[in-house]
Short mmCIF file of C-alpha atoms in Angstrom, two decimals:
data_model
loop_
_atom_site.label_atom_id
_atom_site.label_comp_id
_atom_site.label_asym_id
_atom_site.label_seq_id
_atom_site.Cartn_x
_atom_site.Cartn_y
_atom_site.Cartn_z
CA MET A 1129 -0.09 -0.08 -0.02
CA SER A 1130 1.16 3.59 -0.79
CA VAL A 1131 -0.29 6.93 -0.13
CA MET A 1132 -1.01 8.62 -3.42
CA THR A 1133 -2.71 11.80 -4.46
CA TYR A 1134 -5.61 11.60 -6.99
CA ILE A 1135 -3.30 12.74 -9.84
CA GLY A 1136 -0.59 10.47 -8.83
CA ALA A 1137 -3.02 7.56 -8.91
CA ILE A 1138 -3.96 8.44 -12.46
CA GLY A 1139 -0.23 8.35 -13.36
CA ALA A 1140 0.28 5.09 -11.70
CA ALA A 1141 -2.71 3.43 -13.72
CA GLN A 1142 -1.11 4.84 -16.99
CA GLN A 1143 2.36 3.56 -16.05
CA GLU A 1144 1.03 0.10 -15.10
CA ALA A 1145 -0.85 -0.12 -18.52
CA MET A 1146 2.19 0.85 -20.50
CA ILE A 1147 4.37 -1.67 -18.77
CA ALA A 1148 1.72 -4.38 -19.34
CA ASP A 1149 1.05 -3.58 -22.91
CA GLU A 1150 3.27 -2.00 -25.51
CA ARG A 1151 0.35 -0.92 -27.51
CA VAL A 1152 -0.59 1.62 -25.06
CA ILE A 1153 0.70 5.05 -25.94
CA ILE A 1154 0.08 8.72 -24.54
CA ILE A 1155 -0.53 11.53 -26.89
CA GLY A 1156 -1.25 15.18 -26.38
CA GLU A 1157 0.06 18.76 -26.21
CA ASP A 1158 3.30 18.94 -24.23
CA VAL A 1159 3.07 15.52 -22.78
CA GLU A 1160 6.80 14.83 -23.19
CA ALA A 1161 7.42 17.53 -20.58
CA ASN A 1162 4.59 16.24 -18.62
CA VAL A 1163 5.55 13.11 -16.75
CA TYR A 1164 2.73 10.57 -16.24
CA GLY A 1165 0.93 12.20 -19.15
CA THR A 1166 -0.67 14.31 -16.40
CA THR A 1167 -3.41 16.61 -17.61
CA GLY A 1168 -2.66 20.32 -16.83
CA GLY A 1169 0.42 21.57 -18.55
CA GLY A 1170 3.06 19.69 -16.58
CA LYS A 1171 2.34 21.26 -13.15
CA GLN A 1172 2.30 17.91 -11.53
CA ARG A 1173 5.69 16.08 -11.33
CA ALA A 1174 6.09 12.30 -11.25
CA GLU A 1175 6.64 10.33 -8.22
CA LYS A 1176 8.30 7.36 -9.98
CA GLY A 1177 10.25 8.78 -12.87
CA ASP A 1178 9.90 10.45 -16.33
CA PHE A 1179 7.70 8.58 -18.81
CA VAL A 1180 9.80 9.58 -21.75
CA GLU A 1181 12.80 8.14 -20.16
CA GLN A 1182 11.06 4.98 -19.26
CA PHE A 1183 9.03 4.35 -22.40
CA GLY A 1184 10.70 6.53 -25.08
CA ASN A 1185 9.21 9.29 -27.16
CA ARG A 1186 7.70 6.72 -29.65
CA ARG A 1187 5.17 6.07 -27.06
CA ILE A 1188 4.97 9.54 -25.47
CA ARG A 1189 3.92 11.67 -28.47
CA ASN A 1190 3.68 15.38 -28.48
CA THR A 1191 1.06 16.78 -30.83
CA PRO A 1192 0.24 20.16 -32.60
CA ILE A 1193 -2.09 22.46 -30.83
CA SER A 1194 -5.21 21.04 -32.49
CA GLU A 1195 -7.83 19.10 -30.56
CA GLU A 1196 -9.44 17.83 -33.72
CA ALA A 1197 -6.30 16.52 -35.05
CA ILE A 1198 -5.31 14.93 -31.86
CA VAL A 1199 -8.51 13.08 -31.36
CA GLY A 1200 -8.75 12.13 -35.02
CA ALA A 1201 -5.23 10.63 -34.98
CA ALA A 1202 -6.00 8.72 -31.72
CA ILE A 1203 -9.15 7.19 -33.16
CA GLY A 1204 -7.23 6.02 -36.35
CA ALA A 1205 -4.47 4.63 -34.11
CA ALA A 1206 -7.00 2.76 -32.00
CA MET A 1207 -8.62 1.30 -35.07
CA THR A 1208 -5.42 0.01 -36.38
CA GLY A 1209 -3.95 -1.64 -33.31
CA LEU A 1210 -2.85 0.83 -30.63
CA ARG A 1211 -4.57 1.68 -27.34
CA PRO A 1212 -4.01 5.48 -27.05
CA ILE A 1213 -4.55 7.57 -23.90
CA VAL A 1214 -5.24 11.11 -25.05
CA ASP A 1215 -4.47 13.98 -22.83
CA LEU A 1216 -6.76 16.83 -23.81
CA SER A 1217 -6.02 19.17 -20.94
CA TYR A 1218 -9.06 21.39 -20.05
CA SER A 1219 -12.36 19.64 -20.52
CA SER A 1220 -13.54 22.90 -22.33
CA PHE A 1221 -11.13 21.91 -25.11
CA LEU A 1222 -13.35 18.93 -25.99
CA TYR A 1223 -15.63 21.17 -28.09
CA MET A 1224 -12.93 21.72 -30.72
CA ALA A 1225 -13.03 17.98 -31.34
CA MET A 1226 -16.74 17.40 -31.27
CA ASP A 1227 -17.05 15.95 -34.79
CA GLN A 1228 -14.26 13.35 -34.21
CA LEU A 1229 -15.67 12.39 -30.64
CA VAL A 1230 -19.29 12.16 -31.67
CA ASN A 1231 -19.28 11.19 -35.33
CA GLN A 1232 -16.18 8.95 -35.26
CA ALA A 1233 -15.06 7.73 -31.93
CA ALA A 1234 -18.64 7.00 -30.72
CA LYS A 1235 -20.01 5.63 -34.03
CA ASN A 1236 -17.31 3.80 -35.99
CA ARG A 1237 -17.78 0.43 -34.26
CA TYR A 1238 -21.39 0.56 -35.06
CA MET A 1239 -21.03 2.04 -38.59
CA PHE A 1240 -18.44 -0.65 -39.53
CA GLY A 1241 -20.73 -3.55 -38.18
CA GLY A 1242 -18.38 -4.51 -35.38
CA GLN A 1243 -15.40 -5.06 -37.71
CA SER A 1244 -13.38 -2.57 -35.81
CA SER A 1245 -13.05 -1.47 -32.28
CA VAL A 1246 -11.99 1.92 -30.95
CA PRO A 1247 -9.93 1.34 -27.80
CA VAL A 1248 -9.02 4.91 -26.89
CA VAL A 1249 -9.29 6.87 -23.55
CA PHE A 1250 -9.81 10.73 -23.67
CA ARG A 1251 -8.70 12.28 -20.44
CA SER A 1252 -9.74 15.88 -19.62
CA ALA A 1253 -9.68 17.97 -16.41
CA MET A 1254 -12.49 20.16 -15.08
CA PHE A 1255 -10.76 23.30 -13.97
CA TYR A 1256 -13.79 24.67 -12.20
CA GLY A 1257 -13.70 26.78 -9.01
CA LEU A 1258 -10.26 28.22 -9.92
CA ASN A 1259 -11.22 31.50 -11.53
CA THR A 1260 -10.28 30.47 -15.05
CA GLY A 1261 -13.13 32.19 -16.76
CA ALA A 1262 -15.95 30.90 -19.01
CA HIS A 1263 -13.68 29.43 -21.67
CA HIS A 1264 -11.77 27.25 -19.19
CA SER A 1265 -14.36 26.27 -16.50
CA ASP A 1266 -16.91 23.86 -18.03
CA ARG A 1267 -17.81 20.51 -16.67
CA PRO A 1268 -19.40 19.12 -19.89
CA TYR A 1269 -19.80 15.39 -18.94
CA PRO A 1270 -23.65 15.47 -19.29
CA MET A 1271 -23.75 16.35 -22.95
CA PHE A 1272 -21.52 13.36 -23.76
CA MET A 1273 -23.96 11.13 -21.75
CA ASN A 1274 -26.39 11.72 -24.60
CA VAL A 1275 -23.98 10.17 -27.12
CA PRO A 1276 -24.38 6.33 -27.60
CA GLY A 1277 -21.13 4.61 -27.87
CA LEU A 1278 -19.12 6.57 -25.39
CA LYS A 1279 -18.42 5.40 -21.88
CA ILE A 1280 -17.88 8.07 -19.27
CA ILE A 1281 -16.03 7.90 -15.98
CA ALA A 1282 -15.92 10.63 -13.27
CA PRO A 1283 -13.78 9.29 -10.42
CA ALA A 1284 -14.09 11.19 -7.08
CA SER A 1285 -11.26 9.55 -5.03
CA ALA A 1286 -7.77 8.53 -5.63
CA SER A 1287 -8.33 4.80 -5.42
CA ASP A 1288 -11.17 5.04 -7.93
CA ALA A 1289 -9.14 7.17 -10.31
CA LYS A 1290 -6.47 4.49 -10.52
CA GLY A 1291 -8.95 1.55 -10.82
CA LEU A 1292 -11.34 3.16 -13.27
CA LEU A 1293 -8.60 4.50 -15.58
CA ARG A 1294 -6.95 1.10 -15.61
CA GLN A 1295 -10.31 -0.44 -16.59
CA ALA A 1296 -10.85 2.23 -19.30
CA ILE A 1297 -7.43 1.57 -20.87
CA ASP A 1298 -8.36 -2.22 -21.22
CA SER A 1299 -11.74 -1.38 -22.63
CA ASP A 1300 -12.33 -1.90 -26.52
CA ASP A 1301 -14.77 1.06 -26.58
CA PRO A 1302 -13.92 4.78 -26.26
CA VAL A 1303 -13.93 6.04 -22.76
CA MET A 1304 -14.03 9.76 -21.68
CA SER A 1305 -12.43 10.47 -18.31
CA PHE A 1306 -13.63 13.62 -16.57
CA GLU A 1307 -11.23 14.51 -13.75
CA ALA A 1308 -12.05 17.32 -11.29
CA VAL A 1309 -9.09 19.51 -10.51
CA PRO A 1310 -10.49 20.34 -7.17
CA LEU A 1311 -9.78 16.79 -6.21
CA TRP A 1312 -6.25 16.45 -7.54
CA GLY A 1313 -4.57 16.99 -4.07
CA LEU A 1314 -6.76 14.40 -2.33
CA LYS A 1315 -4.53 11.60 -0.75
CA GLU A 1316 -5.43 8.10 -0.09
CA GLU A 1317 -3.73 4.83 0.77
CA ILE A 1318 -3.81 2.72 -2.42
CA GLU A 1319 -2.92 -0.83 -3.35
CA ASP A 1320 0.49 -0.96 -5.15
CA LYS A 1321 -0.64 -3.93 -7.22
CA GLU A 1322 -2.75 -3.54 -10.41
CA TYR A 1323 -6.49 -3.46 -9.98
CA ARG A 1324 -9.43 -2.54 -12.08
CA ILE A 1325 -12.90 -1.21 -11.09
CA PRO A 1326 -15.66 -2.48 -13.29
CA PHE A 1327 -17.91 0.04 -15.00
CA GLY A 1328 -21.47 0.44 -13.88
CA LYS A 1329 -20.86 -0.38 -10.25
CA ALA A 1330 -21.65 2.46 -7.87
CA ARG A 1331 -19.83 2.75 -4.49
CA ILE A 1332 -21.66 3.25 -1.28
CA ARG A 1333 -19.27 5.50 0.53
CA ARG A 1334 -21.27 5.67 3.82
CA GLU A 1335 -24.26 3.65 4.80
CA GLY A 1336 -27.41 5.18 6.30
CA SER A 1337 -31.17 4.86 6.70
CA ASP A 1338 -32.75 8.38 6.62
CA VAL A 1339 -31.59 9.96 3.37
CA THR A 1340 -29.88 8.90 0.24
CA VAL A 1341 -27.19 11.45 -0.94
CA VAL A 1342 -25.69 11.02 -4.35
CA GLY A 1343 -22.45 12.98 -5.05
CA ILE A 1344 -20.99 13.22 -8.43
CA SER A 1345 -17.29 13.97 -9.12
CA GLY A 1346 -16.18 16.94 -7.01
CA SER A 1347 -19.42 17.00 -5.06
CA LEU A 1348 -18.95 13.70 -3.49
CA PRO A 1349 -16.32 14.77 -0.79
CA LEU A 1350 -18.79 17.62 0.06
CA ALA A 1351 -21.57 15.14 0.42
CA LEU A 1352 -19.51 13.07 2.81
CA LYS A 1353 -18.83 16.05 4.92
CA ALA A 1354 -22.35 17.05 4.98
CA ALA A 1355 -23.41 13.52 5.92
CA GLU A 1356 -21.00 13.50 8.77
CA ALA A 1357 -22.27 16.90 10.06
CA MET A 1358 -25.90 15.83 9.87
CA ALA A 1359 -25.06 12.73 11.91
CA GLU A 1360 -23.22 14.66 14.56
CA GLU A 1361 -25.64 17.64 14.81
CA HIS A 1362 -28.96 16.02 14.18
CA GLY A 1363 -28.57 12.38 14.34
CA ILE A 1364 -29.56 11.96 10.68
CA SER A 1365 -28.33 8.90 9.01
CA CYS A 1366 -27.29 9.49 5.44
CA GLU A 1367 -26.38 6.94 2.86
CA VAL A 1368 -23.84 8.58 0.60
CA ILE A 1369 -23.38 7.09 -3.00
CA ASP A 1370 -20.71 7.73 -5.60
CA PRO A 1371 -21.87 6.62 -9.08
CA ARG A 1372 -18.21 6.42 -10.23
CA THR A 1373 -19.34 5.95 -13.87
CA LEU A 1374 -21.96 7.86 -15.60
CA VAL A 1375 -22.10 5.63 -18.70
CA PRO A 1376 -22.98 2.96 -17.76
CA LEU A 1377 -24.85 4.41 -14.70
CA ASP A 1378 -25.71 2.12 -11.92
CA THR A 1379 -29.23 3.34 -11.10
CA ALA A 1380 -30.04 0.01 -9.43
CA THR A 1381 -27.94 0.74 -6.43
CA ILE A 1382 -29.57 4.33 -6.08
CA VAL A 1383 -32.99 3.14 -6.50
CA GLU A 1384 -32.38 0.31 -3.89
CA SER A 1385 -31.13 2.98 -1.45
CA VAL A 1386 -34.05 5.28 -2.05
CA ARG A 1387 -36.58 2.49 -1.44
CA LYS A 1388 -34.68 2.12 2.00
CA THR A 1389 -34.46 5.82 2.92
CA GLY A 1390 -37.42 7.35 1.06
CA ARG A 1391 -35.52 10.47 0.41
CA LEU A 1392 -32.93 11.71 -2.22
CA VAL A 1393 -30.53 14.51 -2.41
CA LEU A 1394 -28.32 14.88 -5.49
CA ALA A 1395 -25.30 17.03 -6.15
CA GLU A 1396 -23.01 17.66 -8.99
CA PRO A 1397 -20.88 20.53 -10.25
CA ALA A 1398 -22.42 20.55 -13.85
CA HIS A 1399 -25.16 22.93 -15.07
CA ARG A 1400 -28.70 22.01 -13.97
CA ALA A 1401 -30.38 21.43 -17.30
CA CYS A 1402 -30.10 17.88 -18.64
CA GLY A 1403 -27.44 17.09 -16.11
CA ALA A 1404 -26.43 13.62 -14.56
CA THR A 1405 -28.47 14.40 -11.58
CA ALA A 1406 -31.59 15.07 -13.73
CA GLU A 1407 -31.22 11.59 -15.32
CA ILE A 1408 -30.87 10.04 -11.80
CA ALA A 1409 -33.90 11.91 -10.53
CA ALA A 1410 -36.03 10.91 -13.55
CA THR A 1411 -35.10 7.29 -13.02
CA VAL A 1412 -35.93 7.29 -9.35
CA ALA A 1413 -39.23 9.00 -10.07
CA GLU A 1414 -40.14 6.36 -12.62
CA GLU A 1415 -38.90 3.37 -10.53
CA ALA A 1416 -39.32 4.36 -6.88
CA GLN A 1417 -41.90 7.26 -6.75
CA ASP A 1418 -43.97 5.20 -4.34
CA ALA A 1419 -41.08 5.08 -1.83
CA LEU A 1420 -40.41 8.80 -1.74
CA ARG A 1421 -41.46 10.57 1.40
CA ALA A 1422 -40.36 13.97 0.22
CA PRO A 1423 -39.56 15.70 -3.07
CA ILE A 1424 -36.14 15.04 -4.58
CA ARG A 1425 -33.55 17.83 -4.17
CA ARG A 1426 -30.97 18.60 -6.69
CA LEU A 1427 -27.89 20.85 -6.09
CA THR A 1428 -26.06 21.86 -9.26
CA ALA A 1429 -24.42 24.92 -10.93
CA PRO A 1430 -27.08 27.30 -12.53
CA ASN A 1431 -27.54 27.53 -16.20
CA MET A 1432 -25.14 30.38 -16.74
CA GLN A 1433 -21.66 31.01 -17.92
CA ILE A 1434 -18.96 30.82 -15.27
CA PRO A 1435 -17.74 34.23 -14.18
CA PHE A 1436 -14.04 35.05 -13.71
CA SER A 1437 -14.76 36.79 -10.47
CA PRO A 1438 -13.74 34.52 -7.53
CA ALA A 1439 -16.53 35.98 -5.27
CA LEU A 1440 -19.20 35.23 -7.92
CA GLU A 1441 -17.93 31.91 -9.06
CA ALA A 1442 -17.80 30.62 -5.56
CA GLN A 1443 -21.47 30.95 -5.16
CA LEU A 1444 -22.44 28.72 -8.09
CA TYR A 1445 -21.50 25.18 -7.16
CA PRO A 1446 -22.72 22.75 -4.60
CA THR A 1447 -21.07 23.16 -1.17
CA THR A 1448 -21.07 21.31 2.19
CA GLU A 1449 -23.57 23.96 3.55
CA LYS A 1450 -25.98 23.62 0.65
CA ILE A 1451 -26.10 19.86 0.72
CA ALA A 1452 -26.58 19.86 4.36
CA ALA A 1453 -29.53 22.43 4.00
CA ALA A 1454 -30.96 20.13 1.37
CA ILE A 1455 -30.83 17.13 3.86
CA ARG A 1456 -32.48 19.10 6.60
CA GLN A 1457 -35.20 20.08 4.16
CA VAL A 1458 -36.03 16.54 2.94
CA VAL A 1459 -36.24 15.22 6.57
CA GLY A 1460 -38.42 18.11 7.65
CA LEU A 1461 -36.03 19.86 9.95
CA GLU A 1462 -36.32 23.18 8.12
CA GLU A 1463 -40.21 23.14 8.52
CA ALA A 1464 -39.89 22.06 12.20
CA VAL A 1465 -37.52 25.07 12.90
CA LYS A 1466 -40.13 27.40 11.21
CA GLU A 1467 -42.88 26.00 13.17
CA ARG A 1468 -41.13 26.53 16.53
CA ILE A 1469 -40.28 30.15 15.41
CA SER A 1470 -43.80 31.06 14.52
CA ALA A 1471 -45.19 29.32 17.62
#
């Protein structure tokens, strides 16, 4: 066991995969100067050595500054025998490669009747909450959930980042990995040996009986803190679930939990319209409406562009306090307080 950061765990998964399979390559802008192929312009240094020194520049490939070219080249490489890991830096840069992602990576296996697979991983970092402005702060995973043929992971812990990415590299389908930069510094004791986390298996991070709380990506640690506070302050027992993968999405675990607790609070950093929490809420309403004892609460960013102002941006995303308030609301504590005040 070793203590690793979230970003270090991603590097470990890439390193293990490249040692195990010479077909695995890393491509992207400035990745030769960016050990572990780490997203974010080389700001995170390696813990176990330089990738170029270990694997050579035939497997660590710098590219021109053209996301469309990078993604297109990776798709072609994947269809002809390699297993590329593509470092696309900011998630906002995915838009420049939409045709390649949506019309080629997602559709080629179907369009060619299964004669060719597309084993490629597209990594990108969600730089939200860091005052990088509207062009660099997007959390666009929900729009890609609407594209058949893409698998989507959103790890919220270091151990999951390693296991999910290792599984993604082994997948014969295109996988998009959305990595929340606010989580990069999280540390966790992780197994040194290789391991993989199957897609479509949610993780119950805290068991409870009163409220189901689902936290996606960077909202997961906030949900855990809110659950702990509710237990200490009010004796409210929260079951906290991390979906881990958004496509496939393990709705069965969430529905089972809601049938037990009768209440549901959802939190994610993406925009409210058509988000992952909207899909989960709709599924629960369809499959467990009879079990709900209170309306479902969703905590998201509003449908607006992200301002550069630190003071303004900080107000947009779910927080521990907002999640705690939603929990109090669904169990009726807010109404109880109002009744006491009015009496």
